[in-house]
mmCIF file of C-alpha atoms in Angstrom:
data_model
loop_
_atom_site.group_PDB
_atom_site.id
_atom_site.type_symbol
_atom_site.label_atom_id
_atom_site.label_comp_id
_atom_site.label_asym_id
_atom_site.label_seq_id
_atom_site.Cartn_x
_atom_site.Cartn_y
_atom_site.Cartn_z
ATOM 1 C CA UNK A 1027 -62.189 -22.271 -122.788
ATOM 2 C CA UNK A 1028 -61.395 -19.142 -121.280
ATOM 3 C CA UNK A 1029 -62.892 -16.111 -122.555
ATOM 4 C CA UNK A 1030 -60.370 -13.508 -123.050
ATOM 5 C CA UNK A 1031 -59.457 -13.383 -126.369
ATOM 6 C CA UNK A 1032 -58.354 -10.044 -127.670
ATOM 7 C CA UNK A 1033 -58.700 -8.898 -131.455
ATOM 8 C CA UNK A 1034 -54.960 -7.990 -132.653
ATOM 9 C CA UNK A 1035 -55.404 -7.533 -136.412
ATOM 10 C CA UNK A 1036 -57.961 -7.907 -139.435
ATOM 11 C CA UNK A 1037 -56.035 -8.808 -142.633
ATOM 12 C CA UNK A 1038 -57.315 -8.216 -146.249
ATOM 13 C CA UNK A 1039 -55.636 -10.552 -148.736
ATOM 14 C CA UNK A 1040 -55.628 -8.196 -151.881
ATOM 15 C CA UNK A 1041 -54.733 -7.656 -155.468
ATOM 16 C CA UNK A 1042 -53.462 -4.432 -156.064
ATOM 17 C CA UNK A 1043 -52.183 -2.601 -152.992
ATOM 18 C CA UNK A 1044 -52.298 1.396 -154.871
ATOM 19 C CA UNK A 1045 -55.976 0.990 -156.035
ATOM 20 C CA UNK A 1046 -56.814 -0.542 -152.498
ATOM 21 C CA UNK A 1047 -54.941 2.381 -150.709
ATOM 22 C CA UNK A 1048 -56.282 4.519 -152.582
ATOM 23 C CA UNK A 1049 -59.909 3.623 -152.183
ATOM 24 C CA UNK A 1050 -59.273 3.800 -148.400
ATOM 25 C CA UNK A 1051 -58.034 6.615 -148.330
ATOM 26 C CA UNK A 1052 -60.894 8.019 -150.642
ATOM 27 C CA UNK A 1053 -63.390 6.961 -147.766
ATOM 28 C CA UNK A 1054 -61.744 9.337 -145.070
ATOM 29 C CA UNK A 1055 -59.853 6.163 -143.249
ATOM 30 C CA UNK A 1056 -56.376 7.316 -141.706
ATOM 31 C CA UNK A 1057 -53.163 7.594 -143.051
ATOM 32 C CA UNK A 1058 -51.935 4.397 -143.673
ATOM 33 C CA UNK A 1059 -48.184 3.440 -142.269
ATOM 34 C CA UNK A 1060 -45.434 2.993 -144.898
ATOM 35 C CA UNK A 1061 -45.517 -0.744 -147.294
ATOM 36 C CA UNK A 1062 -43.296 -2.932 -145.933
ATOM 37 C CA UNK A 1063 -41.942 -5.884 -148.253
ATOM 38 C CA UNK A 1064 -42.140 -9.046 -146.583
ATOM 39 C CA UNK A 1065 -39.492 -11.861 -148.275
ATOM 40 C CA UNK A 1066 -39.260 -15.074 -147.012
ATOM 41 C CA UNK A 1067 -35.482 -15.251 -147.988
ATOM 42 C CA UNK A 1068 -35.232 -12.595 -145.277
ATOM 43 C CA UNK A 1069 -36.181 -15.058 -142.820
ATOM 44 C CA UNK A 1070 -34.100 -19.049 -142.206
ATOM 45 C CA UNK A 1071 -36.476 -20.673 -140.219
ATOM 46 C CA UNK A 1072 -40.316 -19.410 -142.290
ATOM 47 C CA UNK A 1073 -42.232 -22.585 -142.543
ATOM 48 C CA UNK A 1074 -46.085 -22.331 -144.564
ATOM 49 C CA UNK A 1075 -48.374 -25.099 -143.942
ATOM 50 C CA UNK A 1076 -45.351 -26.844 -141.817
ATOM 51 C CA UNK A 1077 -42.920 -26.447 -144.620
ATOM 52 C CA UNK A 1078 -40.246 -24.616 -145.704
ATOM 53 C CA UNK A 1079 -41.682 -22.842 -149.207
ATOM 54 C CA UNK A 1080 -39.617 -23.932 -152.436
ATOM 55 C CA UNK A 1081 -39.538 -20.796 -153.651
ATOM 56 C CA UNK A 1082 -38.927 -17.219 -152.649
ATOM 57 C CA UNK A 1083 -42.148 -15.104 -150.822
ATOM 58 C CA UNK A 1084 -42.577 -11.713 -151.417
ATOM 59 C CA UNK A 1085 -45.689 -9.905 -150.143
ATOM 60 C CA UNK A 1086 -46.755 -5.861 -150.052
ATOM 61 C CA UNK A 1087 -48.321 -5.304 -146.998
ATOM 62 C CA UNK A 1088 -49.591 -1.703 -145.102
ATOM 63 C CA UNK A 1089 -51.457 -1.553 -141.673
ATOM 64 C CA UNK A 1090 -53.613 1.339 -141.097
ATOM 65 C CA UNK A 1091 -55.805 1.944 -137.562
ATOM 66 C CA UNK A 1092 -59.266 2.523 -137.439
ATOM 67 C CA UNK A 1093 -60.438 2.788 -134.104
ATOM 68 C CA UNK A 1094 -59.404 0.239 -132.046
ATOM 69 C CA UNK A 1095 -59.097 -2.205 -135.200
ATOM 70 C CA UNK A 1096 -55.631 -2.396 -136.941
ATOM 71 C CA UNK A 1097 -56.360 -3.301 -140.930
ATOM 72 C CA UNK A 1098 -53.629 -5.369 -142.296
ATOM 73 C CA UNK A 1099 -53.736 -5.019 -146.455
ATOM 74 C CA UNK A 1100 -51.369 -7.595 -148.233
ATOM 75 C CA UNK A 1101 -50.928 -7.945 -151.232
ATOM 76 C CA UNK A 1102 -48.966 -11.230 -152.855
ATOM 77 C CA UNK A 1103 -46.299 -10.228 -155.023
ATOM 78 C CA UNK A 1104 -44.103 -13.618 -155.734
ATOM 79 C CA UNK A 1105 -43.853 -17.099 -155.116
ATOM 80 C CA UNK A 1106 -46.385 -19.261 -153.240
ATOM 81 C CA UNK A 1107 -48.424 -17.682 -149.918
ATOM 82 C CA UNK A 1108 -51.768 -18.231 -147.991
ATOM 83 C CA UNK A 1109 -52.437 -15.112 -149.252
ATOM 84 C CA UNK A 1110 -51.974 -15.925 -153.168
ATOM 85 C CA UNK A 1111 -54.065 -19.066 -152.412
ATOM 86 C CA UNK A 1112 -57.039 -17.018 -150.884
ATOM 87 C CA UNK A 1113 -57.266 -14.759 -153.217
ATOM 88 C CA UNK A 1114 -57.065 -17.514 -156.044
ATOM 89 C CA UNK A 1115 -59.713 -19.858 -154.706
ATOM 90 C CA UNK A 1116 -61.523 -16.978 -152.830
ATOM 91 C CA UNK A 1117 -60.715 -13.579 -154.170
ATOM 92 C CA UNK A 1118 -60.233 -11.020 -152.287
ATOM 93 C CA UNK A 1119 -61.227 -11.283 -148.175
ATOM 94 C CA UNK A 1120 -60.032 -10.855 -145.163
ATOM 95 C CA UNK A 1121 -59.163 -13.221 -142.067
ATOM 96 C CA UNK A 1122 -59.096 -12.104 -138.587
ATOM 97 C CA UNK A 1123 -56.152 -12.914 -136.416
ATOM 98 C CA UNK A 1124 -56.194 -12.928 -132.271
ATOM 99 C CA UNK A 1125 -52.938 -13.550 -130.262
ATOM 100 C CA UNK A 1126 -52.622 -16.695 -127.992
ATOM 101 C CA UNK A 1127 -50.573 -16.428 -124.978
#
């Protein structure tokens, strides 16, 4: 296995994006970049777990950078998501994502 895997984001599956913002924030972190709303209708081909979900996705999500780490914060909003099932069998966490070429 080759060894030249590169870090591209850490995401935080959370439960309430202004509290989580604003505890960030509160620590001296930098400004975070604007919430985007992900929704799956937005998208024709989305598949989760292979599928195509049988209801609509919606998800908060912000990125901030600190240092050479991006954070990723998302919080579930509607309809069925990795993220909602984390954070119901889990609570809140993070997962760490790396790009492959």
């Amino acid at each position: 296995m080759e060894n030249n895997w590169k870090l591209h984001h850490v995401g935080v599956a959370i439960r309430d994006m202004d509290k989580t913002v604003e505890y960030y924030q509160s620590l001296g972190i930098a400004t975070f970049e604007p919430e985007t709303l992900f929704e799956s209708s937005n998208f024709t081909d989305l598949k989760l777990y292979g599928k195509t979900p049988d209801t609509t996705v919606k998800l908060r999500i912000r990125f901030v950078q600190i240092g050479p780490i991006q954070l990723e914060l998302i919080q579930p909003v509607e309809g069925e998501s990795p993220q909602k099932e984390f954070l119901e069998s889990r609570g809140e966490g993070s997962n760490v994502a790396m790009p492959k070429d």
